[in-house]
Amino acid sequence: MKLDQLYSSDLNRCIETSSLLFPDQNPVLMSSLREYDFGDWEGKQYRDLADLPHYQNWIANPRTITPPNGECFKDFTNRIEQGFNQLLNEASRNKHSTVGCVTHGGVIRYLLSEYAPNLMPFNEWTADIGKAYKLTGDIVDVRRGQRFSLLQVVPSVVKTNG
């Protein structure tokens, strides 16, 4: 797929994925597209955290409970909104019609919950590895608060298991 511009989280795993999926593109790296900061829970598996009361409270109330030394949900969503608005503004200013964004599951789920045509809350969306989520619509309308008009889920052409 030919893009007018590619954006990516500035974390290595997204930069590497960008180079595999779009080898001829130089992505604009954005820290605002980073994954949710899990703080002390970063890199841990469910079995490591399952018995912690704070973790159980967070699972039940992720919008109001913050992981220790992590990011609150409001800061996470504000960061994504700031970055996505920057992306939309640049696309509009440069008259780009096709832009790509390589980012993380939580960011994808949030963007789908806010901008996909089908209304579903954040926690009901999935962002499966090896799939791309293509939103189609008018940037002017989206910048005015409307949702994209079409969502397509497409498989990646890159092997996801090495």
mmCIF file of C-alpha atoms in Angstrom:
data_model
loop_
_atom_site.group_PDB
_atom_site.id
_atom_site.type_symbol
_atom_site.label_atom_id
_atom_site.label_comp_id
_atom_site.label_asym_id
_atom_site.label_seq_id
_atom_site.Cartn_x
_atom_site.Cartn_y
_atom_site.Cartn_z
ATOM 1 C CA MET A 1 0.000 0.000 0.000
ATOM 2 C CA LYS A 2 1.364 3.427 -0.930
ATOM 3 C CA LEU A 3 0.988 6.069 1.756
ATOM 4 C CA ASP A 4 1.316 9.821 1.516
ATOM 5 C CA GLN A 5 2.722 9.778 5.056
ATOM 6 C CA LEU A 6 3.468 7.186 7.732
ATOM 7 C CA TYR A 7 3.330 7.896 11.463
ATOM 8 C CA SER A 8 4.671 5.577 14.145
ATOM 9 C CA SER A 9 5.120 5.293 17.864
ATOM 10 C CA ASP A 10 8.727 6.123 18.663
ATOM 11 C CA LEU A 11 9.263 2.813 20.476
ATOM 12 C CA ASN A 12 11.550 0.296 18.754
ATOM 13 C CA ARG A 13 8.944 -2.411 18.238
ATOM 14 C CA CYS A 14 6.799 -0.019 16.178
ATOM 15 C CA ILE A 15 9.759 1.412 14.288
ATOM 16 C CA GLU A 16 10.790 -2.148 13.347
ATOM 17 C CA THR A 17 7.226 -3.034 12.341
ATOM 18 C CA SER A 18 7.043 0.143 10.243
ATOM 19 C CA SER A 19 10.185 -0.842 8.345
ATOM 20 C CA LEU A 20 8.780 -4.323 7.653
ATOM 21 C CA LEU A 21 5.348 -3.144 6.530
ATOM 22 C CA PHE A 22 6.429 0.014 4.713
ATOM 23 C CA PRO A 23 10.109 -0.371 3.759
ATOM 24 C CA ASP A 24 10.055 2.651 1.429
ATOM 25 C CA GLN A 25 8.545 5.047 3.975
ATOM 26 C CA ASN A 26 10.258 7.196 6.591
ATOM 27 C CA PRO A 27 7.803 7.414 9.477
ATOM 28 C CA VAL A 28 7.181 10.511 11.533
ATOM 29 C CA LEU A 29 7.964 9.252 15.053
ATOM 30 C CA MET A 30 5.524 10.339 17.748
ATOM 31 C CA SER A 31 5.854 9.713 21.485
ATOM 32 C CA SER A 32 2.122 10.467 21.769
ATOM 33 C CA LEU A 33 1.428 7.141 20.013
ATOM 34 C CA ARG A 34 3.147 5.067 22.718
ATOM 35 C CA GLU A 35 1.314 2.316 24.565
ATOM 36 C CA TYR A 36 -0.301 2.855 27.951
ATOM 37 C CA ASP A 37 2.356 3.165 30.667
ATOM 38 C CA PHE A 38 1.754 0.277 33.062
ATOM 39 C CA GLY A 39 4.408 1.530 35.497
ATOM 40 C CA ASP A 40 5.551 -1.172 37.933
ATOM 41 C CA TRP A 41 3.393 -3.719 36.095
ATOM 42 C CA GLU A 42 5.198 -3.239 32.764
ATOM 43 C CA GLY A 43 6.393 -6.549 31.307
ATOM 44 C CA LYS A 44 4.608 -8.657 33.918
ATOM 45 C CA GLN A 45 2.145 -11.383 33.095
ATOM 46 C CA TYR A 46 -1.345 -11.781 34.519
ATOM 47 C CA ARG A 47 -0.254 -14.636 36.768
ATOM 48 C CA ASP A 48 2.331 -12.308 38.366
ATOM 49 C CA LEU A 49 -0.310 -9.705 39.190
ATOM 50 C CA ALA A 50 -3.544 -11.657 39.656
ATOM 51 C CA ASP A 51 -3.376 -11.796 43.459
ATOM 52 C CA LEU A 52 -2.576 -8.113 43.974
ATOM 53 C CA PRO A 53 -5.591 -6.174 45.300
ATOM 54 C CA HIS A 54 -4.495 -2.985 43.499
ATOM 55 C CA TYR A 55 -4.332 -4.887 40.218
ATOM 56 C CA GLN A 56 -7.793 -6.374 40.760
ATOM 57 C CA ASN A 57 -9.144 -2.881 41.490
ATOM 58 C CA TRP A 58 -7.525 -1.601 38.296
ATOM 59 C CA ILE A 59 -9.048 -4.458 36.246
ATOM 60 C CA ALA A 60 -12.482 -3.551 37.629
ATOM 61 C CA ASN A 61 -12.001 0.228 37.261
ATOM 62 C CA PRO A 62 -9.277 1.009 34.681
ATOM 63 C CA ARG A 63 -10.561 4.544 34.103
ATOM 64 C CA THR A 64 -10.218 5.540 37.754
ATOM 65 C CA ILE A 65 -7.425 3.350 39.159
ATOM 66 C CA THR A 66 -3.813 3.963 38.085
ATOM 67 C CA PRO A 67 -1.045 1.318 38.065
ATOM 68 C CA PRO A 68 1.731 2.082 40.577
ATOM 69 C CA ASN A 69 4.127 4.571 38.928
ATOM 70 C CA GLY A 70 2.048 4.276 35.760
ATOM 71 C CA GLU A 71 -0.200 6.446 33.657
ATOM 72 C CA CYS A 72 -3.789 7.280 34.520
ATOM 73 C CA PHE A 73 -6.325 6.531 31.791
ATOM 74 C CA LYS A 74 -7.206 10.220 31.346
ATOM 75 C CA ASP A 75 -3.544 11.120 30.697
ATOM 76 C CA PHE A 76 -3.304 8.199 28.250
ATOM 77 C CA THR A 77 -6.349 9.313 26.254
ATOM 78 C CA ASN A 78 -5.337 13.000 26.331
ATOM 79 C CA ARG A 79 -1.901 12.065 24.968
ATOM 80 C CA ILE A 80 -3.421 10.023 22.145
ATOM 81 C CA GLU A 81 -5.903 12.782 21.262
ATOM 82 C CA GLN A 82 -3.092 15.347 21.111
ATOM 83 C CA GLY A 83 -1.054 13.102 18.807
ATOM 84 C CA PHE A 84 -3.975 12.102 16.610
ATOM 85 C CA ASN A 85 -5.045 15.731 16.215
ATOM 86 C CA GLN A 86 -1.479 16.589 15.206
ATOM 87 C CA LEU A 87 -1.570 13.747 12.662
ATOM 88 C CA LEU A 88 -4.923 14.953 11.253
ATOM 89 C CA ASN A 89 -3.758 18.570 11.097
ATOM 90 C CA GLU A 90 -0.566 17.619 9.237
ATOM 91 C CA ALA A 91 -2.499 15.384 6.838
ATOM 92 C CA SER A 92 -4.955 18.184 6.123
ATOM 93 C CA ARG A 93 -2.265 20.872 5.754
ATOM 94 C CA ASN A 94 -0.204 18.671 3.391
ATOM 95 C CA LYS A 95 -3.283 17.452 1.485
ATOM 96 C CA HIS A 96 -2.475 13.816 2.246
ATOM 97 C CA SER A 97 -5.293 11.448 1.388
ATOM 98 C CA THR A 98 -3.720 8.193 2.616
ATOM 99 C CA VAL A 99 -1.816 8.075 5.891
ATOM 100 C CA GLY A 100 -0.726 5.119 7.995
ATOM 101 C CA CYS A 101 -0.118 4.780 11.696
ATOM 102 C CA VAL A 102 1.910 1.991 13.319
ATOM 103 C CA THR A 103 1.178 1.913 17.022
ATOM 104 C CA HIS A 104 0.220 -0.295 19.967
ATOM 105 C CA GLY A 105 -2.899 -2.252 20.884
ATOM 106 C CA GLY A 106 -4.180 0.117 23.560
ATOM 107 C CA VAL A 107 -3.772 3.120 21.275
ATOM 108 C CA ILE A 108 -5.553 1.316 18.433
ATOM 109 C CA ARG A 109 -8.411 0.316 20.727
ATOM 110 C CA TYR A 110 -8.805 3.884 21.961
ATOM 111 C CA LEU A 111 -8.765 5.345 18.437
ATOM 112 C CA LEU A 112 -11.352 2.798 17.283
ATOM 113 C CA SER A 113 -13.581 3.560 20.275
ATOM 114 C CA GLU A 114 -13.513 7.273 19.419
ATOM 115 C CA TYR A 115 -13.365 7.343 15.617
ATOM 116 C CA ALA A 116 -14.648 4.084 14.080
ATOM 117 C CA PRO A 117 -18.154 4.231 12.600
ATOM 118 C CA ASN A 118 -19.427 1.473 14.902
ATOM 119 C CA LEU A 119 -19.932 2.759 18.436
ATOM 120 C CA MET A 120 -18.298 0.453 20.975
ATOM 121 C CA PRO A 121 -16.545 1.274 24.234
ATOM 122 C CA PHE A 122 -12.762 0.954 24.559
ATOM 123 C CA ASN A 123 -12.886 -2.311 26.514
ATOM 124 C CA GLU A 124 -14.965 -4.070 23.823
ATOM 125 C CA TRP A 125 -12.488 -3.447 21.004
ATOM 126 C CA THR A 126 -9.633 -5.822 20.231
ATOM 127 C CA ALA A 127 -6.437 -5.030 18.375
ATOM 128 C CA ASP A 128 -5.198 -8.362 17.129
ATOM 129 C CA ILE A 129 -1.562 -8.869 16.187
ATOM 130 C CA GLY A 130 -1.151 -9.280 12.451
ATOM 131 C CA LYS A 131 -4.175 -7.177 11.497
ATOM 132 C CA ALA A 132 -4.487 -3.651 10.214
ATOM 133 C CA TYR A 133 -7.433 -1.378 10.896
ATOM 134 C CA LYS A 134 -8.248 0.912 7.976
ATOM 135 C CA LEU A 135 -10.463 3.915 8.660
ATOM 136 C CA THR A 136 -11.859 5.794 5.676
ATOM 137 C CA GLY A 137 -13.505 9.183 5.766
ATOM 138 C CA ASP A 138 -13.212 12.916 5.351
ATOM 139 C CA ILE A 139 -10.506 14.491 7.527
ATOM 140 C CA VAL A 140 -12.457 17.759 7.670
ATOM 141 C CA ASP A 141 -15.489 15.931 9.077
ATOM 142 C CA VAL A 142 -13.355 14.004 11.587
ATOM 143 C CA ARG A 143 -11.676 17.214 12.749
ATOM 144 C CA ARG A 144 -15.198 18.602 13.325
ATOM 145 C CA GLY A 145 -15.991 15.726 15.670
ATOM 146 C CA GLN A 146 -17.580 13.215 13.318
ATOM 147 C CA ARG A 147 -16.457 9.620 13.021
ATOM 148 C CA PHE A 148 -14.820 7.973 10.041
ATOM 149 C CA SER A 149 -17.380 6.491 7.646
ATOM 150 C CA LEU A 150 -15.826 3.042 7.079
ATOM 151 C CA LEU A 151 -13.735 0.558 9.053
ATOM 152 C CA GLN A 152 -12.013 -2.368 7.361
ATOM 153 C CA VAL A 153 -9.961 -4.994 9.195
ATOM 154 C CA VAL A 154 -7.301 -6.434 6.931
ATOM 155 C CA PRO A 155 -4.637 -9.096 7.543
ATOM 156 C CA SER A 156 -0.999 -8.121 7.470
ATOM 157 C CA VAL A 157 1.247 -9.540 4.770
ATOM 158 C CA VAL A 158 4.158 -9.821 7.219
ATOM 159 C CA LYS A 159 4.752 -12.959 9.318
ATOM 160 C CA THR A 160 3.963 -12.211 12.979
ATOM 161 C CA ASN A 161 5.674 -15.204 14.568
ATOM 162 C CA GLY A 162 9.216 -14.781 13.270
#
